[in-house]
Amino acid sequence: MESFYKITIKGIVQGVGFRPFVYREAIRHGICGFVCNTPDGVIIEAQGKECDAFINALQHNLPERARIDSMECEPSSFTQFSDFQIRESILGDGGVAIPLDTALCSACQAEMDDPNNRRFRYPFINCTDCGPRYTIIQTPPYDRVRTSMKHFTMCSECAAEYTDPSSRRYHAEPISCKECGPKLTFLDICGDEIVGDPIVLAVDMLKSGKIIALKGLGGFHLMCNAISDSAVAELRLRKHRKAKPLAVMFGSIEQLETYVSINEVEKSHITGAIKPIVIVDALKGTNLSPQIAPYIDRLGVFLPYTPLHRLLFEHIDFPLVATSANISDEPIMIRSSEVINRLSHVVDGILDHDRVIINALDDAVVQIAEGRLVMLRMGRGFAPHTFALASPLQNDILALGAHQKSAIALGVKENMILSPHIGDLGSVEADGYFERTVQTFKRFYDVEPSVLVHDLHPQYASSVFAVSQKKEHYGIQHHYAHILACMAEYGLCERVLGFAYDGTGYGADGSLWGGEVMIADTHGYERIGFLKPFALLGGDKAIKEPRRIALSLLFENYTLDEVMSLKSPTVEAFLPHEIRTLHHMWLKNINAPRSSSMGRLFDAVASLGGFVQSLDYEGQGGMMMESFVDDSIIEPFAFEVNDGMIDLSPMVREIISLEGDKTQIASRFISTVEAIMSYYADQYPALPIVVGGGVFQNRALMARLYRRFGEGRFYVQQQTPINDGSIALGQLYYAVHNMEKGRL
């Protein structure tokens, strides 16, 4: 007996070959009807004797990049169908998940390597399993007419594939070939086209030690020879990037493994469908320029993920630096005109093409700790990230995130959507991109949010923006938002024991927090623990010079005369009169704000241990210490807890007694952080543990914590950034759980 069903499927079901998959399953099960994209997902009308088997098959063997969040099946009124069709998309308001950009698939790679294939060496080859998605879409649903590919008219051969449900390029919206698709050009720094094969021109520049900008999926890369000291030094000099590590792209996994040591989990991400930048252990004694990642033994590596990158490596046998083309901490550039206007002093040539990037998107950056993914920057292949809600929202909500590692989050219908990495706010370019991202998300979902949620800090650009909109808006404490972000990823609503460790954030009392222990749920928190506040001598200057923070810790534990006579790398980093001046500032509380920040404590210990005295980039001290951690050294330094205040004065004295033993200092400090967390975990054994904040990017720390707590209910973000990149998600999660109940 025939059955009639209407099936509504939500999730990542557009731009991933889902409709052809449905079509094939329908034919296999003798189903008549149709499948159609809508703004809310995919609608299927199914008629046949094997409807139940068909519905069951839809939940298995999904296309690799598809994800079903919900499937509703309801009996349908009798409509007689004679076949099964893929119908045109239905337009309208919706909350469908945006399809994600994907690295070149193996099938397309085989075609571009085949001299007999019409897409041989074609730099824009793609199919429903790979290629650009979010970066080229203007508005959903994801159809060619609503992407930047609408400017390219398909040739007859491409059109035949595009309309053939049996083809893996059926409705592959970026489909094209040499005859009808985008074209490469090579430009000089004035923007004039240079005559010749663009690939050959780019390769010649790279081989001669020059720097090029290459247009990738979501923006431009700055690229140079990674084994040339002079090329890397020139890039650092021109970009004013003194020591921050640079990512390296390798031509193959075989080449990559001659430069780094990777385990199977790391390898699976490096070679997988996304190919993010993965932070791994560097091998010693290679010919890679030591200026790639000075003073640390880790390296950010990835493989070519676009056909254009692969074409470069056909002619190059050395690895390439591949870093975002931007001004430090600003958004990645997506137009050659931007590169010419703002980076002409950096690059020698530009490998460009005429497929417009509509939405900028950085490469994702991840690392692995004890076999688990730790997200450092959410970008290509991971963002935007959509979470399904159990029930629809009555009002649309926009969360505006933090100031550094900015991202926004939107609550609409039955979804929470976290945007890709935007950058650090505070510049005209970054603030402008932040506001454009807000407009993009409003356009994607055709919404005008009625409620805005932001950080408590009144001077954050995101907070200022919220106030300027003249709408209902609410501030959420920064570290509570860290805990909420992790809870959101796992759908937790219960009381948790939360640890929020980061650089600095605006506390509920107006001071600088950052080493917080909380009992929290979706409705509020209680601050039950915090580091004893210490002085940031010189205010913001102390953030760049950890020696100033370390000196304030010495002042807390020793007299001025004792400090002056100490044998300590921190003391040796100052002239005597500088120490006296800073002691006066500390004593009189002049430009010496107090902070409870665990991130700043990491910096101070890096100074006391002689690892670094002035920072060139955020987190440098922790990364340098990480290289010295010995897992066999597990004894923590001493600390005391009084009325929730964690006093590390005994630790400071013990560090001084170690006289610069870097291995002991780094290892025991990591053990101390673990011991502090264990102290609170032992007091609240019934509560699940939730962590958040940039300090937990430290792989040595996370490995210790997984070994200590991993067998229990220990929650760490994996799909979203553990740093400020997910603050907006935490803000949104609070609003979702409180707005409808009148608690905001």
XYZ file of C-alpha atoms in Angstrom:
744
model
C 0.000 0.000 0.000
C 1.338 3.417 -0.942
C 2.109 6.030 1.706
C 2.191 9.826 1.348
C 4.550 11.922 3.461
C 5.747 15.489 3.722
C 9.296 15.502 5.105
C 10.994 18.655 6.433
C 14.739 18.402 7.034
C 16.821 21.087 8.732
C 20.568 21.325 9.185
C 23.415 21.675 6.699
C 21.428 20.405 3.722
C 22.123 22.997 1.026
C 25.250 23.285 -1.073
C 26.442 19.824 -0.049
C 24.840 17.601 -2.694
C 21.881 16.783 -0.479
C 19.135 17.052 -3.124
C 20.920 14.688 -5.568
C 21.401 12.306 -2.633
C 17.642 12.448 -1.925
C 16.926 11.957 -5.644
C 19.118 8.846 -5.837
C 17.529 7.334 -2.725
C 14.046 8.089 -4.076
C 14.799 6.330 -7.356
C 16.327 3.368 -5.498
C 13.179 2.974 -3.368
C 10.671 3.629 -6.161
C 9.484 6.902 -4.603
C 7.609 9.562 -6.583
C 7.323 13.202 -5.553
C 9.879 15.998 -5.287
C 12.645 17.586 -3.201
C 13.045 21.344 -2.880
C 15.276 23.861 -1.097
C 13.461 26.419 1.062
C 14.742 29.159 3.381
C 14.098 26.829 6.340
C 15.716 23.698 4.936
C 14.733 20.929 2.520
C 11.127 19.887 1.837
C 10.348 16.448 0.399
C 6.996 15.156 -0.810
C 7.200 11.357 -0.986
C 4.729 8.844 -2.430
C 5.372 5.105 -2.646
C 5.228 1.679 -1.054
C 8.739 1.970 0.453
C 8.365 5.385 2.114
C 9.471 4.083 5.513
C 12.634 2.542 4.045
C 13.237 5.744 2.059
C 12.923 7.917 5.175
C 15.283 5.625 7.064
C 17.816 5.756 4.189
C 17.852 9.580 4.298
C 19.450 9.428 7.746
C 22.334 7.246 6.599
C 25.139 7.576 4.045
C 24.764 11.347 3.986
C 27.008 13.447 1.751
C 30.232 14.064 3.631
C 29.535 17.709 4.507
C 25.793 17.329 5.194
C 24.317 17.412 8.701
C 20.718 16.714 9.712
C 19.618 18.617 12.817
C 15.957 17.651 12.631
C 13.617 15.617 10.411
C 9.849 15.957 10.638
C 7.646 13.464 8.828
C 3.911 13.927 8.623
C 1.238 12.258 6.511
C 0.526 14.264 3.376
C -2.707 14.788 1.506
C -3.073 12.526 -1.522
C -1.271 13.947 -4.547
C -0.515 11.703 -7.462
C 3.085 12.002 -8.738
C 4.379 10.173 -11.800
C 8.102 10.542 -11.082
C 10.567 12.129 -8.642
C 11.847 15.641 -9.363
C 14.307 18.160 -7.991
C 12.360 21.413 -7.993
C 13.468 25.030 -8.045
C 14.164 26.635 -4.661
C 11.442 28.493 -2.789
C 12.414 31.981 -1.597
C 11.404 33.676 1.640
C 12.452 34.289 5.266
C 14.226 31.475 7.024
C 16.914 30.145 9.295
C 18.653 27.555 7.158
C 22.266 26.669 7.983
C 24.707 28.342 5.593
C 26.780 25.809 3.571
C 30.478 25.722 4.425
C 33.521 26.051 2.181
C 35.394 22.800 1.620
C 38.843 21.842 0.403
C 39.402 20.300 -3.036
C 38.005 16.748 -3.025
C 39.872 13.686 -4.310
C 37.567 13.257 -7.334
C 38.183 16.812 -8.536
C 41.884 16.471 -7.802
C 42.022 13.364 -10.010
C 40.269 15.234 -12.821
C 42.587 18.232 -12.677
C 45.560 15.853 -12.795
C 44.187 14.019 -15.855
C 45.513 15.440 -19.173
C 42.477 13.963 -20.952
C 39.948 15.710 -18.728
C 38.515 19.024 -19.901
C 39.297 20.530 -16.478
C 42.963 19.474 -16.574
C 44.939 21.961 -14.440
C 41.837 24.126 -14.063
C 42.329 26.398 -11.013
C 38.610 26.636 -10.123
C 37.500 23.008 -10.395
C 34.784 22.033 -7.873
C 31.714 19.838 -7.368
C 28.958 19.367 -4.785
C 31.569 17.897 -2.423
C 34.066 20.739 -2.537
C 34.740 24.379 -3.319
C 33.474 27.773 -2.188
C 30.139 28.150 -0.399
C 29.809 30.802 2.336
C 32.479 32.968 0.722
C 30.437 33.464 -2.478
C 26.841 33.527 -1.205
C 24.808 36.732 -1.046
C 21.561 35.387 0.407
C 20.138 31.916 1.007
C 18.860 29.608 -0.260
C 22.142 28.626 -1.864
C 21.495 28.880 -5.610
C 23.836 30.171 -8.314
C 21.766 33.316 -8.947
C 22.403 34.346 -5.341
C 26.171 33.856 -5.477
C 29.032 35.721 -7.118
C 29.017 32.974 -9.786
C 25.906 34.567 -11.301
C 28.276 36.718 -13.357
C 29.566 33.650 -15.248
C 27.289 32.032 -17.848
C 27.702 28.262 -17.996
C 28.837 26.711 -21.251
C 26.740 23.872 -22.689
C 28.928 21.145 -21.169
C 28.824 22.649 -17.673
C 25.081 23.258 -18.017
C 24.567 19.609 -18.898
C 26.366 18.490 -15.727
C 24.555 21.108 -13.640
C 21.133 19.813 -14.699
C 21.909 16.082 -14.553
C 20.791 14.596 -11.186
C 23.165 11.678 -11.668
C 26.200 13.994 -11.904
C 28.180 14.961 -8.825
C 28.047 18.501 -10.232
C 24.254 18.616 -10.217
C 23.512 22.078 -8.842
C 27.137 22.591 -7.835
C 26.642 26.338 -7.827
C 30.293 27.336 -8.512
C 30.505 24.931 -11.479
C 32.659 26.222 -14.342
C 35.478 25.286 -16.676
C 38.221 26.958 -18.693
C 35.671 28.071 -21.284
C 33.109 29.717 -19.022
C 34.624 30.278 -15.591
C 36.809 32.766 -13.725
C 40.200 33.726 -15.101
C 43.577 34.210 -13.427
C 45.668 37.350 -13.770
C 49.012 38.379 -12.330
C 49.349 42.015 -11.262
C 52.241 44.217 -10.274
C 52.008 46.354 -7.125
C 50.425 49.176 -9.139
C 47.588 46.897 -10.216
C 48.717 46.564 -13.835
C 48.432 43.115 -15.406
C 51.711 41.420 -16.287
C 51.638 39.503 -19.570
C 52.307 35.775 -19.301
C 51.051 32.641 -17.570
C 49.944 33.856 -14.098
C 51.014 30.605 -12.410
C 54.471 30.711 -13.992
C 54.885 34.380 -13.070
C 53.933 33.651 -9.451
C 56.267 30.663 -9.271
C 59.171 32.665 -10.708
C 58.702 35.327 -8.031
C 58.538 32.755 -5.234
C 61.660 30.990 -6.499
C 63.526 34.278 -6.595
C 62.747 34.980 -2.934
C 59.981 37.514 -3.490
C 56.607 37.838 -1.746
C 53.273 37.405 -3.508
C 49.643 37.831 -2.523
C 47.441 34.959 -3.725
C 43.651 35.113 -3.788
C 42.283 32.015 -2.070
C 38.750 31.012 -1.051
C 38.086 33.614 1.618
C 40.795 36.179 1.050
C 44.409 36.740 0.073
C 47.429 34.856 1.397
C 50.858 36.425 1.670
C 53.281 33.772 0.438
C 57.049 33.355 0.252
C 59.721 30.656 0.326
C 59.622 29.126 3.838
C 63.198 27.791 3.657
C 64.677 31.155 2.665
C 65.834 33.168 5.681
C 66.017 36.316 3.590
C 62.502 35.902 2.180
C 60.945 35.257 5.599
C 62.940 38.068 7.191
C 61.794 40.439 4.452
C 58.158 39.436 4.993
C 58.488 40.059 8.723
C 60.187 43.396 8.131
C 57.636 44.615 5.605
C 54.625 43.369 7.593
C 56.001 44.613 10.941
C 55.517 41.149 12.402
C 58.552 40.659 14.583
C 58.125 37.160 16.009
C 54.515 35.909 15.817
C 54.602 32.444 14.186
C 53.794 32.131 10.500
C 51.739 29.286 9.005
C 53.446 27.045 6.455
C 51.796 25.278 3.519
C 53.362 22.067 2.213
C 52.882 20.517 -1.207
C 52.054 17.047 0.125
C 51.637 15.104 3.345
C 54.920 13.328 2.570
C 56.789 16.631 2.414
C 55.033 17.888 5.535
C 56.089 14.837 7.561
C 59.759 15.580 6.899
C 59.364 18.852 8.822
C 56.972 18.014 11.684
C 56.008 15.133 13.936
C 52.290 14.332 13.779
C 50.020 11.695 15.256
C 47.097 10.028 13.508
C 44.498 12.468 14.846
C 46.522 15.447 13.665
C 47.076 13.768 10.305
C 43.339 13.141 9.861
C 42.647 16.869 10.206
C 45.584 17.930 8.028
C 44.468 15.644 5.194
C 40.688 15.822 5.733
C 37.888 17.603 3.906
C 38.622 20.999 5.499
C 42.428 21.107 5.756
C 42.709 23.754 8.482
C 45.975 25.056 9.881
C 46.996 22.529 12.551
C 49.521 23.426 15.272
C 51.957 20.513 15.634
C 55.448 19.672 16.897
C 58.285 20.838 14.650
C 61.219 18.533 13.948
C 64.684 19.811 14.704
C 67.407 20.141 12.114
C 65.245 20.831 9.054
C 66.009 23.498 6.462
C 62.914 25.494 7.390
C 63.816 29.076 8.231
C 64.126 29.466 12.029
C 62.365 32.788 11.618
C 59.080 30.995 10.877
C 58.371 30.425 14.596
C 61.174 31.914 16.709
C 61.830 30.463 20.170
C 59.056 27.845 20.059
C 58.995 24.230 18.886
C 55.503 24.270 17.391
C 54.503 24.952 13.810
C 51.204 25.791 12.126
C 50.972 23.578 9.026
C 48.452 22.861 6.290
C 48.109 21.399 2.822
C 46.903 23.070 -0.398
C 43.117 23.242 -0.170
C 42.261 24.974 -3.435
C 43.197 23.845 -6.951
C 45.074 27.124 -7.358
C 47.338 26.330 -4.400
C 47.955 22.868 -5.856
C 48.963 24.328 -9.212
C 51.682 26.376 -7.512
C 53.169 23.254 -5.962
C 53.364 21.540 -9.342
C 56.345 23.821 -9.996
C 57.714 24.298 -6.458
C 59.458 21.707 -4.317
C 59.808 23.806 -1.144
C 57.209 24.755 1.508
C 55.613 28.196 1.447
C 54.740 30.659 4.150
C 50.999 31.282 3.754
C 49.685 33.911 6.136
C 46.594 36.106 5.950
C 46.994 39.260 3.904
C 46.040 41.882 6.448
C 47.322 44.576 8.736
C 48.037 42.912 12.098
C 44.824 41.687 13.807
C 42.616 43.317 11.161
C 40.308 41.356 8.820
C 41.758 39.460 5.881
C 41.726 41.362 2.566
C 39.476 40.053 -0.203
C 40.110 42.467 -3.095
C 43.311 43.117 -5.028
C 42.577 46.842 -4.723
C 42.894 46.527 -0.937
C 46.221 44.722 -1.277
C 47.479 47.396 -3.681
C 46.344 50.286 -1.486
C 47.409 48.910 1.892
C 50.041 46.205 1.303
C 51.930 47.414 -1.761
C 54.959 47.881 0.508
C 54.736 44.189 1.466
C 54.136 42.287 -1.786
C 56.005 42.127 -5.081
C 53.145 40.709 -7.141
C 49.498 39.601 -6.903
C 47.990 36.360 -8.224
C 44.376 37.429 -8.681
C 41.171 36.138 -10.263
C 37.725 37.525 -11.076
C 35.521 35.298 -8.906
C 34.333 37.802 -6.317
C 34.691 36.937 -2.636
C 31.514 38.228 -1.003
C 32.220 37.112 2.570
C 35.779 37.179 3.895
C 36.907 34.035 5.687
C 40.232 33.257 7.355
C 41.757 29.807 7.527
C 40.661 27.891 10.618
C 43.402 27.183 13.186
C 43.210 24.126 15.452
C 45.404 21.949 17.620
C 45.041 18.541 19.229
C 45.353 17.871 22.973
C 45.082 14.275 24.161
C 43.316 13.357 20.924
C 40.728 16.145 21.201
C 40.320 19.134 18.929
C 40.950 22.588 20.394
C 39.622 25.372 18.164
C 41.882 28.445 18.120
C 40.352 30.363 15.211
C 37.046 29.446 13.623
C 37.278 29.963 9.909
C 37.062 28.155 6.582
C 35.134 24.883 6.765
C 33.882 25.443 10.317
C 32.091 28.789 10.091
C 29.432 30.003 10.230
C 28.493 27.368 12.785
C 24.794 26.646 13.314
C 23.342 25.138 16.488
C 19.785 23.823 16.481
C 17.541 24.914 19.357
C 14.943 22.667 20.947
C 12.183 25.240 20.420
C 11.835 28.310 18.193
C 12.636 31.800 19.445
C 9.840 34.328 19.667
C 12.254 37.225 19.061
C 15.427 37.536 17.012
C 18.556 38.183 19.100
C 21.955 39.529 18.046
C 24.995 38.958 20.287
C 27.946 41.213 19.541
C 30.827 39.413 21.224
C 33.988 40.860 22.704
C 36.660 43.284 21.513
C 39.478 40.908 20.606
C 38.981 37.920 18.304
C 35.620 39.433 17.479
C 32.714 37.339 16.224
C 28.953 37.799 16.368
C 26.109 35.356 16.969
C 22.510 35.454 15.804
C 19.487 33.742 17.328
C 16.732 33.276 14.755
C 13.842 30.804 14.661
C 15.268 27.454 15.814
C 18.953 28.269 15.355
C 21.920 29.930 16.984
C 24.543 30.923 14.400
C 28.116 31.896 15.315
C 29.969 33.942 12.713
C 33.520 33.373 11.504
C 36.476 35.170 13.066
C 36.343 38.908 12.370
C 39.503 40.221 14.062
C 40.395 42.606 16.864
C 38.188 45.670 16.955
C 39.406 49.215 17.476
C 40.529 50.188 13.971
C 38.433 51.783 11.243
C 38.847 48.726 9.016
C 38.041 46.148 11.706
C 35.073 48.079 13.078
C 33.764 48.548 9.548
C 34.065 44.824 8.817
C 32.341 44.046 12.112
C 29.375 46.209 11.110
C 29.308 44.685 7.603
C 29.200 41.209 9.154
C 26.205 42.284 11.230
C 24.491 43.463 8.056
C 25.429 40.244 6.230
C 23.807 38.069 8.877
C 20.728 40.249 8.972
C 20.526 39.911 5.169
C 21.089 36.138 5.231
C 18.173 35.591 7.559
C 16.095 38.633 6.609
C 15.794 39.734 10.242
C 16.049 42.932 12.248
C 16.940 41.724 15.761
C 14.872 43.314 18.493
C 17.355 42.528 21.287
C 21.121 43.090 21.371
C 23.496 41.410 23.844
C 27.044 42.623 24.438
C 30.019 42.636 26.817
C 29.821 44.614 30.050
C 32.888 46.683 29.084
C 31.440 50.087 28.136
C 34.356 51.010 25.859
C 34.464 47.888 23.706
C 33.585 48.823 20.128
C 30.930 46.086 20.131
C 29.331 47.541 23.289
C 29.413 51.050 21.857
C 27.768 49.737 18.699
C 25.007 48.067 20.744
C 24.207 51.263 22.622
C 24.226 53.295 19.398
C 21.468 51.149 17.862
C 18.836 52.587 20.226
C 17.374 49.124 20.793
C 16.820 46.977 23.840
C 20.291 45.822 24.879
C 21.902 43.948 27.766
C 25.471 43.463 28.972
C 26.742 40.001 29.969
C 29.853 39.567 32.123
C 32.782 38.446 29.985
C 33.914 35.373 31.937
C 30.394 34.153 32.571
C 29.967 34.340 28.771
C 33.032 32.077 28.385
C 31.361 29.443 30.560
C 28.050 29.879 28.746
C 29.741 29.406 25.344
C 30.959 25.968 26.369
C 27.552 25.150 27.839
C 25.941 26.216 24.552
C 28.118 23.871 22.516
C 27.027 20.917 24.643
C 23.462 22.108 25.279
C 23.995 22.249 29.061
C 21.446 24.032 31.268
C 22.333 22.582 34.690
C 24.596 24.075 37.364
C 28.272 23.684 36.505
C 31.644 24.369 38.049
C 33.172 26.830 35.613
C 36.755 27.976 35.184
C 37.222 31.102 33.045
C 40.918 31.831 32.525
C 41.989 34.501 30.047
C 43.911 37.754 29.624
C 41.608 40.398 31.029
C 37.901 41.068 30.997
C 35.631 43.641 32.590
C 34.462 42.313 35.956
C 31.065 42.860 37.518
C 32.750 45.149 40.065
C 34.475 47.211 37.350
C 37.909 45.669 37.976
C 39.941 43.473 35.629
C 39.016 39.805 36.010
C 40.584 36.808 34.301
C 41.220 33.989 36.798
C 37.646 33.151 37.740
C 35.982 30.134 39.317
C 32.186 30.147 39.116
C 29.138 28.114 39.974
C 26.973 28.896 36.975
C 23.872 27.935 35.071
C 21.987 29.566 32.201
C 20.372 32.096 34.545
C 23.336 33.412 36.527
C 26.588 32.734 38.333
C 28.324 32.970 41.685
C 32.008 33.889 41.747
C 33.483 31.416 44.237
C 37.168 31.780 43.422
C 39.624 34.204 41.862
C 43.333 34.923 41.768
C 44.553 37.439 44.307
C 44.680 40.662 42.266
C 48.109 41.968 41.341
C 49.234 45.248 39.829
C 49.718 45.865 36.120
C 52.474 48.440 36.443
C 52.004 50.987 33.690
C 48.503 49.753 32.763
C 48.337 48.556 29.152
C 52.123 48.736 28.927
C 52.335 45.814 31.351
C 50.418 43.621 28.902
C 53.264 44.033 26.403
C 55.979 43.840 29.076
C 55.338 40.924 31.462
C 58.446 41.915 33.414
C 56.320 44.721 34.905
C 53.714 42.254 36.176
C 56.407 39.945 37.527
C 58.030 42.896 39.301
C 54.725 43.735 41.007
C 54.576 40.121 42.289
C 58.080 40.526 43.672
C 57.045 43.751 45.399
C 54.194 41.794 47.023
C 56.689 39.324 48.504
C 59.899 41.219 49.145
C 61.065 44.620 50.305
C 62.510 46.985 47.735
C 66.049 46.302 48.955
C 65.451 42.554 48.778
C 64.111 42.871 45.235
C 67.150 44.894 44.185
C 69.443 42.145 45.435
C 67.541 39.184 44.001
C 69.128 36.959 41.387
C 66.179 36.971 39.010
C 65.699 37.363 35.234
C 62.929 39.848 35.995
C 65.161 42.079 38.112
C 67.955 41.829 35.552
C 65.553 43.119 32.882
C 65.467 46.580 34.543
C 67.926 49.273 35.456
C 68.022 50.020 39.210
C 66.373 53.424 38.849
C 63.536 51.864 36.819
C 62.825 49.416 39.639
C 62.687 52.256 42.163
C 60.310 54.247 39.959
C 58.022 51.253 39.445
C 58.101 50.494 43.177
C 56.892 54.030 43.837
C 54.069 53.501 41.320
C 53.175 50.211 43.002
C 53.300 51.700 46.492
C 51.194 54.753 45.608
C 48.913 52.849 43.211
C 49.815 55.186 40.331
C 48.775 53.779 36.933
C 48.776 50.323 38.480
C 45.337 48.757 37.972
C 44.775 45.444 39.733
C 43.904 42.288 37.854
C 42.987 38.703 38.761
C 43.972 37.468 35.286
C 45.377 33.965 34.822
C 46.662 35.009 31.396
C 48.645 37.852 32.919
C 49.930 35.422 35.576
C 51.235 33.170 32.778
C 53.079 36.225 31.416
C 54.515 37.042 34.846
C 55.804 33.499 35.342
C 57.359 33.654 31.867
C 59.289 36.695 33.052
C 60.262 35.223 36.443
C 61.480 32.075 34.691
C 63.538 34.001 32.158
C 61.503 32.884 29.135
C 60.589 36.351 27.858
C 60.470 39.908 29.220
C 58.661 41.787 26.453
C 56.018 40.235 24.216
C 55.791 40.478 20.452
C 52.343 38.831 20.312
C 49.556 37.654 22.596
C 50.230 34.380 24.384
C 53.934 34.323 23.542
C 54.996 33.687 27.144
C 52.720 30.683 27.512
C 53.818 29.234 24.173
C 57.488 29.566 25.099
C 56.931 27.896 28.476
C 54.965 25.106 26.838
C 58.103 23.958 25.027
C 59.786 23.266 28.385
C 56.997 21.320 30.091
C 58.082 17.856 31.244
C 55.051 15.655 31.981
C 57.043 13.610 34.494
C 57.294 16.691 36.740
C 53.915 16.904 38.458
C 54.644 18.635 41.781
C 52.712 21.947 41.951
C 53.946 25.106 43.578
C 52.367 26.024 46.892
C 49.305 28.274 47.035
C 46.681 29.279 49.575
C 42.945 29.902 49.280
C 41.330 32.375 51.685
C 37.632 33.244 51.291
C 37.810 32.294 47.617
C 40.947 34.347 46.918
C 43.775 32.226 45.490
C 47.074 33.520 46.866
C 50.148 32.467 44.880
C 52.722 34.305 46.975
C 54.349 31.020 48.068
C 54.734 30.110 44.394
C 56.624 33.310 43.637
C 59.199 32.542 46.326
C 59.588 28.958 45.111
C 60.174 30.143 41.538
C 62.928 32.471 42.731
C 64.542 29.568 44.587
C 64.728 27.544 41.361
C 67.188 30.090 39.915
C 65.925 30.035 36.349
C 65.433 26.273 35.909
C 63.048 26.607 32.965
C 61.901 22.983 32.887
C 61.054 22.931 36.582
C 59.345 26.329 36.475
C 57.219 25.614 33.388
C 56.242 22.096 34.451
C 55.398 22.944 38.053
C 53.449 26.049 37.054
C 51.215 24.002 34.735
C 50.797 21.534 37.596
C 49.830 24.424 39.861
C 47.020 25.530 37.544
C 45.808 21.920 37.486
C 46.044 21.739 41.287
C 43.976 24.908 41.722
C 41.260 23.446 39.535
C 41.434 20.129 41.402
C 41.024 21.978 44.702
C 37.661 23.351 43.588
C 36.616 20.178 41.782
C 37.105 18.239 45.019
C 34.793 20.688 46.805
C 32.031 20.289 44.212
C 32.310 16.667 43.043
C 28.685 16.496 41.886
C 29.029 19.353 39.398
C 30.254 18.942 35.814
C 33.381 20.955 35.005
C 33.234 23.550 32.241
C 36.225 25.606 31.063
C 36.634 28.617 28.789
C 39.086 31.376 27.952
C 42.285 31.839 25.989
C 44.536 30.297 28.664
C 43.070 26.900 27.783
C 44.650 27.183 24.335
C 47.825 25.967 26.064
C 48.218 22.391 24.851
C 50.387 21.269 27.774
C 47.753 22.491 30.225
C 44.863 20.944 28.302
C 46.654 17.588 28.093
C 47.088 17.607 31.886
C 43.430 18.536 32.409
C 42.135 15.814 30.088
C 44.228 13.273 31.958
C 42.996 14.594 35.318
C 39.298 15.162 34.549
C 38.678 13.459 31.209
C 37.023 10.349 32.621
C 34.311 12.447 34.266
C 31.946 15.170 33.084
C 34.588 17.540 31.754
C 33.456 19.916 29.009
C 35.798 21.763 26.668
C 34.753 23.479 23.439
C 35.777 21.686 20.263
C 33.441 23.017 17.567
C 33.898 26.676 18.571
C 36.865 28.767 19.753
C 37.797 28.388 23.399
C 38.981 32.019 23.371
C 37.067 35.289 22.882
C 35.938 34.088 19.458
C 32.943 32.423 21.122
C 31.990 35.119 23.647
C 29.068 36.043 21.365
C 27.791 32.453 21.545
C 27.796 32.619 25.346
C 25.995 35.960 25.316
C 23.383 34.585 22.951
C 22.900 31.415 25.015
C 22.083 33.522 28.070
C 19.575 35.601 26.114
C 17.929 32.498 24.628
C 17.306 31.098 28.107
C 16.234 34.313 29.777
C 14.521 36.640 27.313
C 11.319 34.626 27.051
C 11.160 34.296 30.824
C 11.501 38.019 31.455
C 14.849 37.653 33.215
C 16.822 39.974 30.945
